[in-house]
Coordinates of C-alpha atoms in Angstrom, one line a residue:
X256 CA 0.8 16.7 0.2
X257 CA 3.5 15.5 1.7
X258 CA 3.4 13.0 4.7
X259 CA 6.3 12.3 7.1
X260 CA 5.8 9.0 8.8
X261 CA 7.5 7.7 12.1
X262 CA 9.9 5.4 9.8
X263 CA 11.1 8.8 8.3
X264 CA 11.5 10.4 11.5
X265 CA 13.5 7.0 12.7
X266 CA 15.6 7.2 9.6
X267 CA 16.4 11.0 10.3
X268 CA 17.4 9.9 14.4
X269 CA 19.5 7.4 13.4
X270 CA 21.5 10.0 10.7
X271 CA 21.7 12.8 13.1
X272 CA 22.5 10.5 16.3
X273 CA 26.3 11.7 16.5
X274 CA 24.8 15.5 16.5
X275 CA 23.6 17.4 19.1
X276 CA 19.9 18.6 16.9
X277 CA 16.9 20.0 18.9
X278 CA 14.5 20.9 16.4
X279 CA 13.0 19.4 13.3
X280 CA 11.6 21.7 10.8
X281 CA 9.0 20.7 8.9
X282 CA 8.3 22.3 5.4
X283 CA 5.6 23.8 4.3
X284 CA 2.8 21.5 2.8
X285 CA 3.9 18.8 4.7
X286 CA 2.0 16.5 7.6
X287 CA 3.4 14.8 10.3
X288 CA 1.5 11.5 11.0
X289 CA 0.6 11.2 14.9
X290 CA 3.3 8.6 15.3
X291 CA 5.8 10.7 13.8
X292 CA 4.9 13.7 15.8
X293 CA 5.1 11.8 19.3
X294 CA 8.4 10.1 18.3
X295 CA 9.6 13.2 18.0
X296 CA 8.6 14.2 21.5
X297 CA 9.7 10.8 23.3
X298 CA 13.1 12.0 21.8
X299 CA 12.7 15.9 23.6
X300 CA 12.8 17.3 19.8
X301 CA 11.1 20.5 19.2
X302 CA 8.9 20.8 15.6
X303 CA 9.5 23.7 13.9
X304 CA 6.6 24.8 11.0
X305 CA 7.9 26.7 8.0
X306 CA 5.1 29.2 6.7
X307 CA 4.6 29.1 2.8
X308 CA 6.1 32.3 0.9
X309 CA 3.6 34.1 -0.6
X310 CA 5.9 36.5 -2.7
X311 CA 7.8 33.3 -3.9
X312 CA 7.0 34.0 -7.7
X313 CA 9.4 30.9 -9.1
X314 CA 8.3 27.9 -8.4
X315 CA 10.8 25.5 -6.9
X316 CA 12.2 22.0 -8.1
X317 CA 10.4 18.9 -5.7
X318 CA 10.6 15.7 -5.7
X319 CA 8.5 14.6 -7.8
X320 CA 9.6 16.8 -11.2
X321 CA 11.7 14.7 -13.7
X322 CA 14.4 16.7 -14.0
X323 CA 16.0 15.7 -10.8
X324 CA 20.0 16.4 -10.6
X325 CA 20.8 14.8 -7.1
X326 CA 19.5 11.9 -5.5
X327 CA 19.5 10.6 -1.4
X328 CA 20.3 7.5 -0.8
X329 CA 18.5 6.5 2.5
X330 CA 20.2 3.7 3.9
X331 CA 23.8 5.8 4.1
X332 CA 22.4 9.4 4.1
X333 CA 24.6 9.8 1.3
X334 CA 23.8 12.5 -2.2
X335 CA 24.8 11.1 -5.4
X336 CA 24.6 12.1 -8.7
X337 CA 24.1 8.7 -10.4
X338 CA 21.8 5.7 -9.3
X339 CA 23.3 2.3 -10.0
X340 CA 21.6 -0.8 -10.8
X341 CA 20.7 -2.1 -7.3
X342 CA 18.7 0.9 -6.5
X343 CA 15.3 2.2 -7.3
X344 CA 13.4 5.3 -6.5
X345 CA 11.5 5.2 -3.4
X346 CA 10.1 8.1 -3.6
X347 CA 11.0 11.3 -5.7
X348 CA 14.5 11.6 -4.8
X349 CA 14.7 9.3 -2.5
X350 CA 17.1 6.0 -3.4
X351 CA 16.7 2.1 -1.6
X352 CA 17.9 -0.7 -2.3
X353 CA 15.9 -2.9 -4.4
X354 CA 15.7 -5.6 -1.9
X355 CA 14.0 -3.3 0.3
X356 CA 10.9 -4.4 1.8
X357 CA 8.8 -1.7 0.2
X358 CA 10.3 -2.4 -3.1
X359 CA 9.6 -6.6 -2.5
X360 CA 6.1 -5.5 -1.3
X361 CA 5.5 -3.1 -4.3
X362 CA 6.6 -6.3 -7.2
X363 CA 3.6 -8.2 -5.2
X364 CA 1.4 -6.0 -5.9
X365 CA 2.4 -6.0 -9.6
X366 CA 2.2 -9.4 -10.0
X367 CA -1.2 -9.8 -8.6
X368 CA -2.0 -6.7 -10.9
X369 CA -0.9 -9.0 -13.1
X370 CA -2.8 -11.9 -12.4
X371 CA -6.6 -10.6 -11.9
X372 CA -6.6 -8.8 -15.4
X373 CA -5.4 -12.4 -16.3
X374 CA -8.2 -14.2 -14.3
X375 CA -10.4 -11.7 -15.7
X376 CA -9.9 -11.7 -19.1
X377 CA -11.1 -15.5 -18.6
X378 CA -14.2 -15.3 -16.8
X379 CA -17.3 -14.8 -18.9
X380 CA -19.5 -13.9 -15.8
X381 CA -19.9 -10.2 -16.6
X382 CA -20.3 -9.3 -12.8
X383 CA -17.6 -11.0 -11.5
X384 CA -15.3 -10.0 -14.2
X385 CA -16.2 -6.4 -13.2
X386 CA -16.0 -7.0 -9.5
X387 CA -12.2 -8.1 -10.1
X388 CA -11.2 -4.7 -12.0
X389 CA -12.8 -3.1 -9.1
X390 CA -10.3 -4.4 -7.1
X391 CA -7.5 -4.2 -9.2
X392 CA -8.1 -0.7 -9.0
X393 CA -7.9 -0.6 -5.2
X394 CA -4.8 -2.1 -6.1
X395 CA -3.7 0.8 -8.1
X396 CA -4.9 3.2 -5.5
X397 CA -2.9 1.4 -2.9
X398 CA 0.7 1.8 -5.0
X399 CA -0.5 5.5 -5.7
X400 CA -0.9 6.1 -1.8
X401 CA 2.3 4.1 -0.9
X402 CA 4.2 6.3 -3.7
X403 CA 2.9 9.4 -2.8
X404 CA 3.0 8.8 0.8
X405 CA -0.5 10.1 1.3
X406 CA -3.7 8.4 3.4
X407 CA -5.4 5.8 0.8
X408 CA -9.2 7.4 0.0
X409 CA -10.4 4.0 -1.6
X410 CA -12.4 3.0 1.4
X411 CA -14.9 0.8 -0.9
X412 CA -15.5 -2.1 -3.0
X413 CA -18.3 -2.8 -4.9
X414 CA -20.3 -0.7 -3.0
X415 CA -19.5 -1.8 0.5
X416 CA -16.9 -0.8 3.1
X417 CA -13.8 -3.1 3.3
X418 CA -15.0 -3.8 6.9
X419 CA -18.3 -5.4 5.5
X420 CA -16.5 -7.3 3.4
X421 CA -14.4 -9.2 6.0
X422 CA -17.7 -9.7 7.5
X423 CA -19.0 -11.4 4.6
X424 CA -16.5 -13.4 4.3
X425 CA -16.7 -14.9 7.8
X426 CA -20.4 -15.8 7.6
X427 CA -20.8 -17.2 4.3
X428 CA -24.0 -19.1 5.9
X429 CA -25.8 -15.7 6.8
X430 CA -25.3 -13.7 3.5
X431 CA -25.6 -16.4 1.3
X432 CA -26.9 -19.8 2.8
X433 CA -23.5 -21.5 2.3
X434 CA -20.9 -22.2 4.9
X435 CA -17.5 -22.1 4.2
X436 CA -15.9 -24.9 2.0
X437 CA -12.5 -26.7 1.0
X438 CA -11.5 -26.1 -2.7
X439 CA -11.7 -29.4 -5.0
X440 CA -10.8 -29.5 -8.9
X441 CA -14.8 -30.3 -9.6
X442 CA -15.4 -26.9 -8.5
X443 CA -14.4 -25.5 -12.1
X444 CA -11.3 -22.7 -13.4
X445 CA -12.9 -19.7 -12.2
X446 CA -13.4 -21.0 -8.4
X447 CA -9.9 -22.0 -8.8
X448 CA -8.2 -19.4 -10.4
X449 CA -9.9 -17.2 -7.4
X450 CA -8.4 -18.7 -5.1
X451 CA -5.2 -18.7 -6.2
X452 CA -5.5 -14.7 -6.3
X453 CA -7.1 -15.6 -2.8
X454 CA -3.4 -16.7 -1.0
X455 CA -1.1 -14.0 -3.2
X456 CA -3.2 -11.8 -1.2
X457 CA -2.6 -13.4 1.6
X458 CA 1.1 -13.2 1.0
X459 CA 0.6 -9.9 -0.2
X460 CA -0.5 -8.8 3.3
X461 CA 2.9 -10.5 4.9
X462 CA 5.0 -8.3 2.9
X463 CA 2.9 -5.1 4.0
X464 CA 3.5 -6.1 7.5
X465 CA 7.0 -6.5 6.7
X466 CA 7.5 -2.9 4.4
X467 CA 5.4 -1.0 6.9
X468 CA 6.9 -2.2 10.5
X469 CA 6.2 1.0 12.5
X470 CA 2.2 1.2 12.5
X471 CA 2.2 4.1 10.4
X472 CA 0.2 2.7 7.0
X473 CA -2.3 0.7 9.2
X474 CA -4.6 1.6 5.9
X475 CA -2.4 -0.4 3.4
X476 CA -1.9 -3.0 5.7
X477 CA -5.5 -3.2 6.2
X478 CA -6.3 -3.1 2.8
X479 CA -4.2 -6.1 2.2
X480 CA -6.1 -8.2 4.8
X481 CA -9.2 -7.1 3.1
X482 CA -8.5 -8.4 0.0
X483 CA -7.9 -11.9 0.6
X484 CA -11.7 -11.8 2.3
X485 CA -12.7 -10.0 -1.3
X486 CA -11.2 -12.8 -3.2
X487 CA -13.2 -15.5 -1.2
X488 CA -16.5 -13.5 -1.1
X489 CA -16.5 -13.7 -5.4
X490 CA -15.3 -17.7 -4.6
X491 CA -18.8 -18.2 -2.3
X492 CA -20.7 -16.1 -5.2
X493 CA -20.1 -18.7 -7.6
X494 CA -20.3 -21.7 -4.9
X495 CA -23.8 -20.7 -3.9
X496 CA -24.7 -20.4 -7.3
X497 CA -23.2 -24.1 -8.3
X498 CA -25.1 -24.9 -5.3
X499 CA -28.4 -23.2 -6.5
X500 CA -28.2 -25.1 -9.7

């Protein structure tokens, strides 16, 4: 389903400023995120709701079948035919740059794709290898929700809420009898190689801010911050056990 942001409603002000448009009409199956709707309003536009067609037997082309014959570039407004090497699909139809912020943000998360199954396929704790594929699939959820421009569902990992984790992670000492700790080279490859995944997320999150300016994806963003605290709750796991030893 659907979901028009407030950045799409900026975009669409800025290529209709030179007209004189009162209403924006809003297809059928699609949401209007609270932002979007009171932009709308600040800017004395009307919302106009298109009912489904119930007798509509055909189904029609959307943006998201393959055999797309027109594309809209978004920084111009302009339909082409034919993409060129500096652009990438957005979503559907829809053509940026591939310097875009979203596009920049979207080859971060990639890479740190990338990385855990790397870090994983090195650990030979079976629990913490585990716990990392849990969050590469948040990951994976995250690009999926960003793609489809729909609210991310994965509210979890490993069982807890992303808010518990952040908690975790700022009081080491109560959860596991550890406080928090500077990384040194004694402390082995898998502490390390954490917390290397540990500031890419932290990065990671920089480039949400940056890809997502108007408040709209607070879950993504969110997410992002989250995972950084995941990163360093599997770093204390192994500490407190080193410690335990």
């Amino acid at each position: 389903m659907p979901i028009i942001s407030k950045a799409n409603i900026i975009q669409w002000l800025t290529s209709i400023k030179n007209q004189s448009t009162t209403h924006f009409v809003v297809e059928s199956g699609c949401i209007l995120t609270k932002d979007a709707i009171k932009t709308l309003q600040d800017h004395a536009i009307e919302i106009c709701y298109l009912e489904e067609n119930p007798v509509a037997t055909s189904p029609s082309k959307t943006l998201e079948q393959p055999d797309i014959k027109e594309f809209h570039y978004l920084l111009s407004h302009q339909k082409i035919s034919e993409k060129n090497s500096y652009w990438t699909h957005l979503r559907g139809n829809q053509l940026i740059e591939k310097s875009h912020p979203i596009i920049r943000w979207r080859g971060s998360m990639d890479m740190l794709i990338a990385k855990i199954l790397r870090v994983a396929h090195d650990i030979q704790d079976p629990l913490i290898h585990q716990k990392l594929l849990e969050i590469n699939t948040l990951l994976r959820s995250m690009l999926y929700s960003d793609s489809m421009a729909c609210p991310l569902n994965h509210s979890q990992l490993w069982g807890f809420s992303l808010a518990e984790i952040q908690e975790m992670s700022h009081h080491p000492l109560i959860f596991w009898g550890i406080d928090h700790f500077f990384v040194s080279p004694d402390m082995g490859k898998t502490i390390l190689d954490l917390n290397i995944l540990r500031t890419e997320a932290r990065s990671l999150e920089l480039e949400a801010l940056a890809a997502f300016p108007y408040g709209d994806r607070s879950d993504l963003i969110e997410a992002c911050n989250r995972l950084s605290s995941a990163f360093y709750v599997l770093m204390i796991e192994i500490r407190a056990t080193q410690d335990s030893i």
